[in-house]
PDB file of C-alpha atoms in Angstrom:
ATOM      1  CA  UNK L   1     -14.279  -9.447  -2.918  1.00  0.00           C
ATOM      2  CA  UNK L   2     -10.727 -10.078  -1.656  1.00  0.00           C
ATOM      3  CA  UNK L   3      -8.409  -7.055  -1.586  1.00  0.00           C
ATOM      4  CA  UNK L   4     -11.253  -4.606  -2.153  1.00  0.00           C
ATOM      5  CA  UNK L   5     -13.368  -2.230  -0.111  1.00  0.00           C
ATOM      6  CA  UNK L   6     -15.387  -3.842   2.680  1.00  0.00           C
ATOM      7  CA  UNK L   7     -19.037  -3.656   1.645  1.00  0.00           C
ATOM      8  CA  UNK L   8     -20.947  -1.244   3.871  1.00  0.00           C
ATOM      9  CA  UNK L   9     -23.818  -3.711   4.191  1.00  0.00           C
ATOM     10  CA  UNK L  10     -21.456  -6.313   5.747  1.00  0.00           C
ATOM     11  CA  UNK L  11     -20.089  -3.982   8.447  1.00  0.00           C
ATOM     12  CA  UNK L  12     -22.845  -4.606  11.060  1.00  0.00           C
ATOM     13  CA  UNK L  13     -22.463  -8.391  10.682  1.00  0.00           C
ATOM     14  CA  UNK L  14     -18.661  -8.213  10.872  1.00  0.00           C
ATOM     15  CA  UNK L  15     -18.912  -6.058  13.978  1.00  0.00           C
ATOM     16  CA  UNK L  16     -21.382  -8.504  15.562  1.00  0.00           C
ATOM     17  CA  UNK L  17     -18.935 -11.396  14.965  1.00  0.00           C
ATOM     18  CA  UNK L  18     -16.067  -9.364  16.429  1.00  0.00           C
ATOM     19  CA  UNK L  19     -18.067  -8.283  19.486  1.00  0.00           C
ATOM     20  CA  UNK L  20     -19.214 -11.865  20.129  1.00  0.00           C
ATOM     21  CA  UNK L  21     -15.648 -13.159  19.873  1.00  0.00           C
ATOM     22  CA  UNK L  22     -14.335 -10.367  22.119  1.00  0.00           C
ATOM     23  CA  UNK L  23     -17.057 -11.116  24.665  1.00  0.00           C
ATOM     24  CA  UNK L  24     -15.996 -14.774  24.759  1.00  0.00           C
ATOM     25  CA  UNK L  25     -12.482 -13.519  25.472  1.00  0.00           C
ATOM     26  CA  UNK L  26     -13.635 -11.276  28.327  1.00  0.00           C
ATOM     27  CA  UNK L  27     -13.476  -7.934  26.491  1.00  0.00           C
ATOM     28  CA  UNK L  28     -16.862  -6.240  26.368  1.00  0.00           C
ATOM     29  CA  UNK L  29     -15.617  -2.943  24.901  1.00  0.00           C
ATOM     30  CA  UNK L  30     -12.889  -3.518  22.300  1.00  0.00           C
ATOM     31  CA  UNK L  31     -11.371  -0.363  20.866  1.00  0.00           C
ATOM     32  CA  UNK L  32      -9.417   0.649  17.780  1.00  0.00           C
ATOM     33  CA  UNK L  33     -11.138  -2.052  15.721  1.00  0.00           C
ATOM     34  CA  UNK L  34     -10.050  -1.999  12.075  1.00  0.00           C
ATOM     35  CA  UNK L  35     -10.759  -4.353   9.191  1.00  0.00           C
ATOM     36  CA  UNK L  36      -9.587  -5.053   5.664  1.00  0.00           C
ATOM     37  CA  UNK L  37     -10.810  -7.358   2.911  1.00  0.00           C
ATOM     38  CA  UNK L  38      -8.089  -9.720   1.682  1.00  0.00           C
ATOM     39  CA  UNK L  39      -7.235 -13.397   1.265  1.00  0.00           C
ATOM     40  CA  UNK L  40      -6.378 -15.823   4.031  1.00  0.00           C
ATOM     41  CA  UNK L  41      -2.886 -16.309   2.594  1.00  0.00           C
ATOM     42  CA  UNK L  42      -2.096 -12.583   2.413  1.00  0.00           C
ATOM     43  CA  UNK L  43      -3.460 -12.009   5.924  1.00  0.00           C
ATOM     44  CA  UNK L  44      -1.484 -14.895   7.418  1.00  0.00           C
ATOM     45  CA  UNK L  45       1.701 -13.668   5.758  1.00  0.00           C
ATOM     46  CA  UNK L  46       1.060 -10.110   6.992  1.00  0.00           C
ATOM     47  CA  UNK L  47       0.688 -11.316  10.597  1.00  0.00           C
ATOM     48  CA  UNK L  48       3.090 -14.294  10.715  1.00  0.00           C
ATOM     49  CA  UNK L  49       5.598 -13.533   7.935  1.00  0.00           C
ATOM     50  CA  UNK L  50       6.179 -14.432   4.279  1.00  0.00           C
ATOM     51  CA  UNK L  51       7.187 -18.019   5.073  1.00  0.00           C
ATOM     52  CA  UNK L  52       3.575 -18.901   5.995  1.00  0.00           C
ATOM     53  CA  UNK L  53       1.330 -20.511   3.406  1.00  0.00           C
ATOM     54  CA  UNK L  54      -2.464 -20.658   3.462  1.00  0.00           C
ATOM     55  CA  UNK L  55      -5.337 -20.932   1.010  1.00  0.00           C
ATOM     56  CA  UNK L  56      -6.652 -17.980  -0.971  1.00  0.00           C
ATOM     57  CA  UNK L  57     -10.153 -17.941   0.515  1.00  0.00           C
ATOM     58  CA  UNK L  58     -11.596 -14.424   0.854  1.00  0.00           C
ATOM     59  CA  UNK L  59     -11.529 -13.165   4.436  1.00  0.00           C
ATOM     60  CA  UNK L  60     -11.817 -10.049   6.527  1.00  0.00           C
ATOM     61  CA  UNK L  61      -8.734  -9.445   8.654  1.00  0.00           C
ATOM     62  CA  UNK L  62      -9.896  -7.610  11.776  1.00  0.00           C
ATOM     63  CA  UNK L  63      -7.554  -6.176  14.406  1.00  0.00           C
ATOM     64  CA  UNK L  64      -8.826  -5.053  17.807  1.00  0.00           C
ATOM     65  CA  UNK L  65      -7.343  -3.701  21.004  1.00  0.00           C
ATOM     66  CA  UNK L  66      -8.544  -4.436  24.514  1.00  0.00           C
ATOM     67  CA  UNK L  67      -7.757  -6.963  27.220  1.00  0.00           C
ATOM     68  CA  UNK L  68      -8.458 -10.473  26.007  1.00  0.00           C
ATOM     69  CA  UNK L  69      -8.295 -13.448  28.349  1.00  0.00           C
ATOM     70  CA  UNK L  70      -9.544 -16.985  27.893  1.00  0.00           C
ATOM     71  CA  UNK L  71      -9.233 -20.106  30.026  1.00  0.00           C
ATOM     72  CA  UNK L  72      -8.656 -23.067  27.728  1.00  0.00           C
ATOM     73  CA  UNK L  73      -9.243 -26.427  29.361  1.00  0.00           C
ATOM     74  CA  UNK L  74     -11.054 -27.478  32.492  1.00  0.00           C
ATOM     75  CA  UNK L  75     -10.497 -26.483  36.105  1.00  0.00           C
ATOM     76  CA  UNK L  76      -7.061 -25.722  37.497  1.00  0.00           C
ATOM     77  CA  UNK L  77      -5.444 -27.651  34.637  1.00  0.00           C
ATOM     78  CA  UNK L  78      -6.590 -25.102  32.082  1.00  0.00           C
ATOM     79  CA  UNK L  79      -4.292 -22.681  30.317  1.00  0.00           C
ATOM     80  CA  UNK L  80      -4.986 -18.961  30.406  1.00  0.00           C
ATOM     81  CA  UNK L  81      -4.264 -17.216  27.135  1.00  0.00           C
ATOM     82  CA  UNK L  82      -4.375 -13.464  27.187  1.00  0.00           C
ATOM     83  CA  UNK L  83      -3.182 -10.271  25.526  1.00  0.00           C
ATOM     84  CA  UNK L  84      -4.076  -6.714  24.557  1.00  0.00           C
ATOM     85  CA  UNK L  85      -4.140  -7.076  20.747  1.00  0.00           C
ATOM     86  CA  UNK L  86      -6.100  -9.550  18.654  1.00  0.00           C
ATOM     87  CA  UNK L  87      -6.238 -10.351  14.945  1.00  0.00           C
ATOM     88  CA  UNK L  88      -9.230 -12.322  13.661  1.00  0.00           C
ATOM     89  CA  UNK L  89      -9.458 -14.047  10.296  1.00  0.00           C
ATOM     90  CA  UNK L  90     -13.163 -14.024   9.367  1.00  0.00           C
ATOM     91  CA  UNK L  91     -14.431 -15.879   6.285  1.00  0.00           C
ATOM     92  CA  UNK L  92     -16.295 -13.491   4.007  1.00  0.00           C
ATOM     93  CA  UNK L  93     -18.824 -16.041   2.779  1.00  0.00           C
ATOM     94  CA  UNK L  94     -19.875 -17.483   6.157  1.00  0.00           C
ATOM     95  CA  UNK L  95     -18.629 -14.801   8.594  1.00  0.00           C
ATOM     96  CA  UNK L  96     -17.093 -17.608  10.653  1.00  0.00           C
ATOM     97  CA  UNK L  97     -13.889 -16.914  12.581  1.00  0.00           C
ATOM     98  CA  UNK L  98     -11.385 -19.068  10.706  1.00  0.00           C
ATOM     99  CA  UNK L  99      -8.535 -18.311  13.093  1.00  0.00           C
ATOM    100  CA  UNK L 100      -7.090 -15.671  15.393  1.00  0.00           C
ATOM    101  CA  UNK L 101      -4.053 -14.626  17.373  1.00  0.00           C
ATOM    102  CA  UNK L 102      -3.866 -12.756  20.669  1.00  0.00           C
ATOM    103  CA  UNK L 103      -0.695 -10.911  21.652  1.00  0.00           C
ATOM    104  CA  UNK L 104       0.802  -8.885  24.501  1.00  0.00           C
ATOM    105  CA  UNK L 105       2.302  -5.447  23.675  1.00  0.00           C
ATOM    106  CA  UNK L 106       5.866  -6.709  23.178  1.00  0.00           C
ATOM    107  CA  UNK L 107       4.633  -9.427  20.808  1.00  0.00           C
ATOM    108  CA  UNK L 108       2.381  -7.346  18.532  1.00  0.00           C
ATOM    109  CA  UNK L 109       3.575  -7.521  14.929  1.00  0.00           C
ATOM    110  CA  UNK L 110       4.285  -4.204  13.250  1.00  0.00           C
ATOM    111  CA  UNK L 111       1.810  -4.432  10.384  1.00  0.00           C
ATOM    112  CA  UNK L 112       0.166  -1.899   8.130  1.00  0.00           C
ATOM    113  CA  UNK L 113      -3.189  -3.329   7.063  1.00  0.00           C
ATOM    114  CA  UNK L 114      -3.441  -0.659   4.357  1.00  0.00           C
ATOM    115  CA  UNK L 115      -0.859  -2.708   2.438  1.00  0.00           C
ATOM    116  CA  UNK L 116      -3.664  -5.259   1.939  1.00  0.00           C
ATOM    117  CA  UNK L 117      -6.381  -2.851   0.803  1.00  0.00           C
ATOM    118  CA  UNK L 118      -8.685  -0.096   2.054  1.00  0.00           C
ATOM    119  CA  UNK L 119      -8.978  -0.227   5.844  1.00  0.00           C
ATOM    120  CA  UNK L 120     -12.289   0.464   7.591  1.00  0.00           C
ATOM    121  CA  UNK L 121     -12.682   1.515  11.204  1.00  0.00           C
ATOM    122  CA  UNK L 122     -15.429  -0.447  12.970  1.00  0.00           C
ATOM    123  CA  UNK L 123     -17.160   1.382  15.802  1.00  0.00           C
ATOM    124  CA  UNK L 124     -18.268  -1.102  18.507  1.00  0.00           C
TER     125      UNK L 124
END
């Protein structure tokens, strides 16, 4: 399934995973949500650069916009991570979020997901 069209029957489940993740990060209404079917390695290289290596497991790379904020840790010693752009790496077989990155506007990588395959717009 990697590097091919996202199956229409998977779109509701992918969107559910994305909405759940966004909700955990404080964003109830993500916008401009797009997804592409690819491999973990290709997705990681697209986001982090060609020097990154990862396995070739089939994933959905999903990019969303919104305001994402998460307190990692306990109490006042926790670290707040936040940003306005998120990329999620979702395993195709299990629909588990394998990894993610959250970025502020000045840190958003200039990526064209269409380089990885057909891009689908997900309507939350």
